[in-house]
Amino acid sequence: QVQLVESGGGLVQAGGSLRLSCAASGTIFSINDMAWHRQAPGKQRELVAGITYGGSPSYADSLQGRFTISRDNAKNTVNLQMNSLKPEDTGVYYCSAHITPTWTQAYSLYWGQGTQVTVSS
């Protein structure tokens, strides 16, 4: 059984910062790419940032350099540092990861339960 658990969400004023963390646990042989997504009220879930096993990041164009994704392969964690937050960054943030529990199985996509981020104006 594989689980992804997010933490670090909360309420912050516009211009502030938050750091989200996501830890994968359970039977894990290997984790490939990891990512953060968000879903604002009434909108579809969107990709915020992704990172490969080797540490190469990618970001949604709309972020304008305000967010930084990182990972620790030894700890099976992925983080999202969010700076200069805006009210439009409000939403539920989810982490995802492609994980295989054994070397003989294909990678499957797993999701965390989400953490709420609210940015007040």
GROMACS .gro file of C-alpha atoms in nm:
model
  121
    1GLN     CA    1   0.000   0.000   0.000
    2VAL     CA    2   0.139   0.337  -0.106
    3GLN     CA    3   0.034   0.665   0.051
    4LEU     CA    4   0.112   1.027  -0.027
    5VAL     CA    5   0.052   1.270   0.257
    6GLU     CA    6   0.069   1.646   0.209
    7SER     CA    7   0.132   1.902   0.480
    8GLY     CA    8   0.206   2.271   0.515
    9GLY     CA    9  -0.111   2.431   0.386
   10GLY     CA   10  -0.287   2.711   0.565
   11LEU     CA   11  -0.402   3.069   0.560
   12VAL     CA   12  -0.160   3.340   0.454
   13GLN     CA   13  -0.186   3.703   0.350
   14ALA     CA   14  -0.112   3.811  -0.004
   15GLY     CA   15   0.260   3.851  -0.054
   16GLY     CA   16   0.340   3.586   0.203
   17SER     CA   17   0.499   3.243   0.167
   18LEU     CA   18   0.413   2.883   0.239
   19ARG     CA   19   0.608   2.561   0.202
   20LEU     CA   20   0.419   2.246   0.116
   21SER     CA   21   0.562   1.901   0.173
   22CYS     CA   22   0.451   1.561   0.051
   23ALA     CA   23   0.584   1.232   0.182
   24ALA     CA   24   0.541   0.897   0.013
   25SER     CA   25   0.528   0.589   0.231
   26GLY     CA   26   0.449   0.221   0.211
   27THR     CA   27   0.590  -0.042  -0.020
   28ILE     CA   28   0.805   0.161  -0.258
   29PHE     CA   29   1.073   0.035  -0.490
   30SER     CA   30   1.113   0.345  -0.703
   31ILE     CA   31   0.957   0.687  -0.755
   32ASN     CA   32   0.977   0.846  -1.097
   33ASP     CA   33   0.840   1.195  -1.154
   34MET     CA   34   0.661   1.384  -0.878
   35ALA     CA   35   0.436   1.686  -0.909
   36TRP     CA   36   0.211   1.940  -0.744
   37HIS     CA   37  -0.133   2.027  -0.872
   38ARG     CA   38  -0.401   2.262  -0.747
   39GLN     CA   39  -0.773   2.297  -0.777
   40ALA     CA   40  -0.938   2.630  -0.717
   41PRO     CA   41  -1.307   2.647  -0.626
   42GLY     CA   42  -1.520   2.585  -0.932
   43LYS     CA   43  -1.220   2.513  -1.154
   44GLN     CA   44  -1.046   2.208  -1.290
   45ARG     CA   45  -0.736   2.068  -1.130
   46GLU     CA   46  -0.422   2.208  -1.292
   47LEU     CA   47  -0.057   2.116  -1.290
   48VAL     CA   48   0.154   2.362  -1.091
   49ALA     CA   49   0.500   2.209  -1.102
   50GLY     CA   50   0.671   1.880  -1.172
   51ILE     CA   51   1.013   1.733  -1.107
   52THR     CA   52   1.193   1.434  -1.251
   53TYR     CA   53   1.385   1.175  -1.049
   54GLY     CA   54   1.702   1.354  -1.148
   55GLY     CA   55   1.573   1.685  -1.015
   56SER     CA   56   1.477   1.867  -1.334
   57PRO     CA   57   1.184   2.097  -1.258
   58SER     CA   58   0.906   2.232  -1.475
   59TYR     CA   59   0.646   2.495  -1.391
   60ALA     CA   60   0.318   2.631  -1.512
   61ASP     CA   61   0.380   2.946  -1.713
   62SER     CA   62   0.139   3.145  -1.497
   63LEU     CA   63   0.357   3.115  -1.186
   64GLN     CA   64   0.614   3.367  -1.311
   65GLY     CA   65   0.895   3.222  -1.102
   66ARG     CA   66   0.721   3.248  -0.765
   67PHE     CA   67   0.720   2.875  -0.682
   68THR     CA   68   1.008   2.630  -0.646
   69ILE     CA   69   0.970   2.254  -0.648
   70SER     CA   70   1.231   2.023  -0.494
   71ARG     CA   71   1.260   1.662  -0.387
   72ASP     CA   72   1.460   1.439  -0.159
   73ASN     CA   73   1.490   1.094  -0.311
   74ALA     CA   74   1.632   0.945   0.006
   75LYS     CA   75   1.328   1.054   0.203
   76ASN     CA   76   1.070   1.006  -0.076
   77THR     CA   77   0.952   1.363  -0.036
   78VAL     CA   78   0.864   1.649  -0.267
   79ASN     CA   79   0.831   2.009  -0.157
   80LEU     CA   80   0.679   2.324  -0.302
   81GLN     CA   81   0.809   2.660  -0.183
   82MET     CA   82   0.551   2.925  -0.266
   83ASN     CA   83   0.650   3.291  -0.246
   84SER     CA   84   0.472   3.617  -0.325
   85LEU     CA   85   0.140   3.440  -0.290
   86LYS     CA   86  -0.168   3.590  -0.451
   87PRO     CA   87  -0.539   3.540  -0.377
   88GLU     CA   88  -0.568   3.350  -0.705
   89ASP     CA   89  -0.327   3.088  -0.567
   90THR     CA   90  -0.603   2.979  -0.331
   91GLY     CA   91  -0.709   2.619  -0.370
   92VAL     CA   92  -0.650   2.263  -0.266
   93TYR     CA   93  -0.297   2.151  -0.349
   94TYR     CA   94  -0.234   1.787  -0.433
   95CYS     CA   95   0.089   1.601  -0.482
   96SER     CA   96   0.123   1.313  -0.722
   97ALA     CA   97   0.391   1.061  -0.799
   98HIS     CA   98   0.456   0.771  -1.033
   99ILE     CA   99   0.558   0.486  -0.804
  100THR     CA  100   0.635   0.120  -0.847
  101PRO     CA  101   0.626  -0.105  -0.540
  102THR     CA  102   0.854  -0.371  -0.688
  103TRP     CA  103   1.109  -0.390  -0.967
  104THR     CA  104   0.882  -0.617  -1.168
  105GLN     CA  105   0.578  -0.390  -1.173
  106ALA     CA  106   0.501  -0.090  -1.388
  107TYR     CA  107   0.475   0.257  -1.239
  108SER     CA  108   0.132   0.368  -1.122
  109LEU     CA  109   0.011   0.720  -1.052
  110TYR     CA  110  -0.069   0.797  -0.687
  111TRP     CA  111  -0.233   1.106  -0.539
  112GLY     CA  112  -0.232   1.264  -0.199
  113GLN     CA  113  -0.549   1.375  -0.023
  114GLY     CA  114  -0.477   1.744  -0.070
  115THR     CA  115  -0.398   2.037   0.154
  116GLN     CA  116  -0.586   2.367   0.157
  117VAL     CA  117  -0.405   2.690   0.076
  118THR     CA  118  -0.595   3.013   0.129
  119VAL     CA  119  -0.444   3.349   0.038
  120SER     CA  120  -0.628   3.651   0.173
  121SER     CA  121  -0.612   3.990   0.007
   0.00000   0.00000   0.00000
